[in-house]
Every structure is written in C-alpha cells, then in structure tokens.
PDB file of C-alpha atoms in Angstrom:
ATOM      1  CA  MET A   1     -46.786 -19.188 -16.081  1.00 65.00           C
ATOM      2  CA  PRO A   2     -48.393 -22.341 -17.847  1.00 72.00           C
ATOM      3  CA  ASP A   3     -51.094 -24.153 -15.818  1.00 73.00           C
ATOM      4  CA  SER A   4     -48.346 -26.858 -16.035  1.00 79.00           C
ATOM      5  CA  ASN A   5     -46.095 -25.565 -14.339  1.00 80.00           C
ATOM      6  CA  LYS A   6     -48.607 -23.848 -11.911  1.00 77.00           C
ATOM      7  CA  ASN A   7     -49.082 -27.673 -10.928  1.00 81.00           C
ATOM      8  CA  GLN A   8     -45.895 -29.083 -10.967  1.00 86.00           C
ATOM      9  CA  ALA A   9     -45.059 -26.443  -8.285  1.00 82.00           C
ATOM     10  CA  VAL A  10     -47.892 -27.648  -6.856  1.00 78.00           C
ATOM     11  CA  ASP A  11     -47.165 -31.538  -6.835  1.00 83.00           C
ATOM     12  CA  ASN A  12     -43.549 -30.332  -5.954  1.00 84.00           C
ATOM     13  CA  ILE A  13     -44.717 -28.580  -2.789  1.00 79.00           C
ATOM     14  CA  LYS A  14     -46.736 -31.147  -1.694  1.00 78.00           C
ATOM     15  CA  GLU A  15     -43.822 -33.928  -1.613  1.00 82.00           C
ATOM     16  CA  ARG A  16     -41.341 -31.961   0.289  1.00 83.00           C
ATOM     17  CA  PHE A  17     -43.870 -30.648   2.905  1.00 77.00           C
ATOM     18  CA  ALA A  18     -46.052 -31.956   5.262  1.00 72.00           C
ATOM     19  CA  LEU A  19     -47.851 -29.117   5.224  1.00 69.00           C
ATOM     20  CA  GLU A  20     -52.084 -29.106   4.392  1.00 71.00           C
ATOM     21  CA  VAL A  21     -52.043 -26.275   1.637  1.00 66.00           C
ATOM     22  CA  LEU A  22     -54.686 -24.875  -0.829  1.00 72.00           C
ATOM     23  CA  ASP A  23     -54.037 -25.554  -4.043  1.00 74.00           C
ATOM     24  CA  ASN A  24     -55.311 -22.245  -4.958  1.00 78.00           C
ATOM     25  CA  TYR A  25     -53.218 -20.527  -1.881  1.00 80.00           C
ATOM     26  CA  VAL A  26     -49.575 -22.056  -3.631  1.00 78.00           C
ATOM     27  CA  ASN A  27     -51.485 -20.421  -7.068  1.00 79.00           C
ATOM     28  CA  LYS A  28     -51.730 -17.124  -6.426  1.00 86.00           C
ATOM     29  CA  ALA A  29     -48.456 -17.025  -3.903  1.00 87.00           C
ATOM     30  CA  LEU A  30     -46.478 -17.945  -7.743  1.00 84.00           C
ATOM     31  CA  GLY A  31     -48.581 -16.044  -9.502  1.00 87.00           C
ATOM     32  CA  LYS A  32     -46.947 -12.912  -7.665  1.00 93.00           C
ATOM     33  CA  LYS A  33     -43.486 -14.603  -7.318  1.00 91.00           C
ATOM     34  CA  TRP A  34     -43.973 -14.898 -11.293  1.00 86.00           C
ATOM     35  CA  ARG A  35     -45.177 -11.137 -11.450  1.00 90.00           C
ATOM     36  CA  ASP A  36     -42.581 -10.315  -9.568  1.00 94.00           C
ATOM     37  CA  HIS A  37     -40.097 -11.944 -10.919  1.00 89.00           C
ATOM     38  CA  LYS A  38     -41.230 -10.523 -15.053  1.00 86.00           C
ATOM     39  CA  SER A  39     -41.372  -6.639 -13.122  1.00 91.00           C
ATOM     40  CA  THR A  40     -37.589  -7.291 -11.491  1.00 91.00           C
ATOM     41  CA  LEU A  41     -36.537  -8.567 -15.136  1.00 88.00           C
ATOM     42  CA  LYS A  42     -38.329  -5.766 -17.320  1.00 89.00           C
ATOM     43  CA  LYS A  43     -36.262  -3.285 -15.285  1.00 89.00           C
ATOM     44  CA  GLU A  44     -33.061  -4.178 -15.359  1.00 85.00           C
ATOM     45  CA  TYR A  45     -32.736  -6.286 -18.796  1.00 83.00           C
ATOM     46  CA  PHE A  46     -35.336  -4.345 -20.787  1.00 84.00           C
ATOM     47  CA  LYS A  47     -33.367  -1.408 -22.496  1.00 82.00           C
ATOM     48  CA  LYS A  48     -35.781   0.876 -24.156  1.00 80.00           C
ATOM     49  CA  ASN A  49     -32.421   2.249 -26.358  1.00 87.00           C
ATOM     50  CA  ILE A  50     -31.003  -1.056 -28.402  1.00 88.00           C
ATOM     51  CA  SER A  51     -33.027  -2.263 -30.714  1.00 90.00           C
ATOM     52  CA  LEU A  52     -36.238  -5.526 -30.976  1.00 89.00           C
ATOM     53  CA  GLU A  53     -32.987  -7.429 -32.605  1.00 91.00           C
ATOM     54  CA  GLU A  54     -30.956  -6.524 -29.677  1.00 91.00           C
ATOM     55  CA  LYS A  55     -32.794  -7.247 -26.895  1.00 89.00           C
ATOM     56  CA  LEU A  56     -34.184 -10.482 -28.198  1.00 91.00           C
ATOM     57  CA  ARG A  57     -30.206 -11.888 -28.841  1.00 90.00           C
ATOM     58  CA  ASN A  58     -29.559 -11.353 -24.528  1.00 88.00           C
ATOM     59  CA  VAL A  59     -31.475 -13.937 -23.254  1.00 90.00           C
ATOM     60  CA  GLN A  60     -31.620 -13.578 -19.817  1.00 85.00           C
ATOM     61  CA  LEU A  61     -29.435 -16.505 -17.778  1.00 85.00           C
ATOM     62  CA  GLY A  62     -32.504 -18.834 -16.085  1.00 84.00           C
ATOM     63  CA  MET A  63     -35.098 -17.939 -19.355  1.00 87.00           C
ATOM     64  CA  LEU A  64     -35.985 -20.370 -22.345  1.00 91.00           C
ATOM     65  CA  ARG A  65     -35.345 -18.129 -25.391  1.00 93.00           C
ATOM     66  CA  TYR A  66     -39.050 -18.389 -26.189  1.00 93.00           C
ATOM     67  CA  GLN A  67     -40.079 -17.096 -22.551  1.00 90.00           C
ATOM     68  CA  TRP A  68     -37.012 -14.458 -23.562  1.00 92.00           C
ATOM     69  CA  GLU A  69     -38.470 -13.987 -26.657  1.00 93.00           C
ATOM     70  CA  ASP A  70     -42.119 -13.249 -25.732  1.00 92.00           C
ATOM     71  CA  ALA A  71     -41.820 -11.095 -22.395  1.00 90.00           C
ATOM     72  CA  VAL A  72     -39.400  -8.389 -25.223  1.00 91.00           C
ATOM     73  CA  ARG A  73     -42.092  -8.470 -27.643  1.00 92.00           C
ATOM     74  CA  PHE A  74     -44.720  -7.974 -25.263  1.00 91.00           C
ATOM     75  CA  TRP A  75     -42.699  -5.511 -23.611  1.00 90.00           C
ATOM     76  CA  ASN A  76     -41.767  -3.485 -26.777  1.00 88.00           C
ATOM     77  CA  SER A  77     -45.638  -3.387 -28.446  1.00 87.00           C
ATOM     78  CA  LYS A  78     -47.862  -0.045 -28.159  1.00 76.00           C
ATOM     79  CA  LYS A  79     -50.756  -1.356 -25.238  1.00 65.00           C
TER      80      LYS A  79
END
C-alpha cells in the first residue's frame, strides 16, 4: 500500500475518533489488513488453470485495474 494511502487512512482515523493513536501502530495494523486482503483475493480469485490474459481481464470488484494487474502479475511470476 502506498505511503500516501497509509497517511490518508491515519488522518481519517484521527478525524473520526477521539483517540491518541500512534501512527506506527495504525500503519502496522493497516499493513496486516492489506496483506490479509491480498491473500484472500489470491485464494478466491487467482485460478492457476486459466491464461494470464483472462486473469488480467477479471478485475475484482473494489480494485482498480492497475492494482489488480500488478497483483496478478506478481502472483503469476516465478519467484
């Protein structure tokens, strides 16, 4: 997740809640949630038995095309 998105999320949390929250704590929590979300997406929507082109066309709801394509290319790469 880009730092600008993390910073915006931290600012949103601070505006909505009367809490003293450490940026580092929020960033760690957001990072974990983001990793869990990507893992769930991969388990549910990344099928190995279809072509790369078909995977790239199957953009999941709630994701921007470039985000989906980046994730699919990463998952499809030989690490």
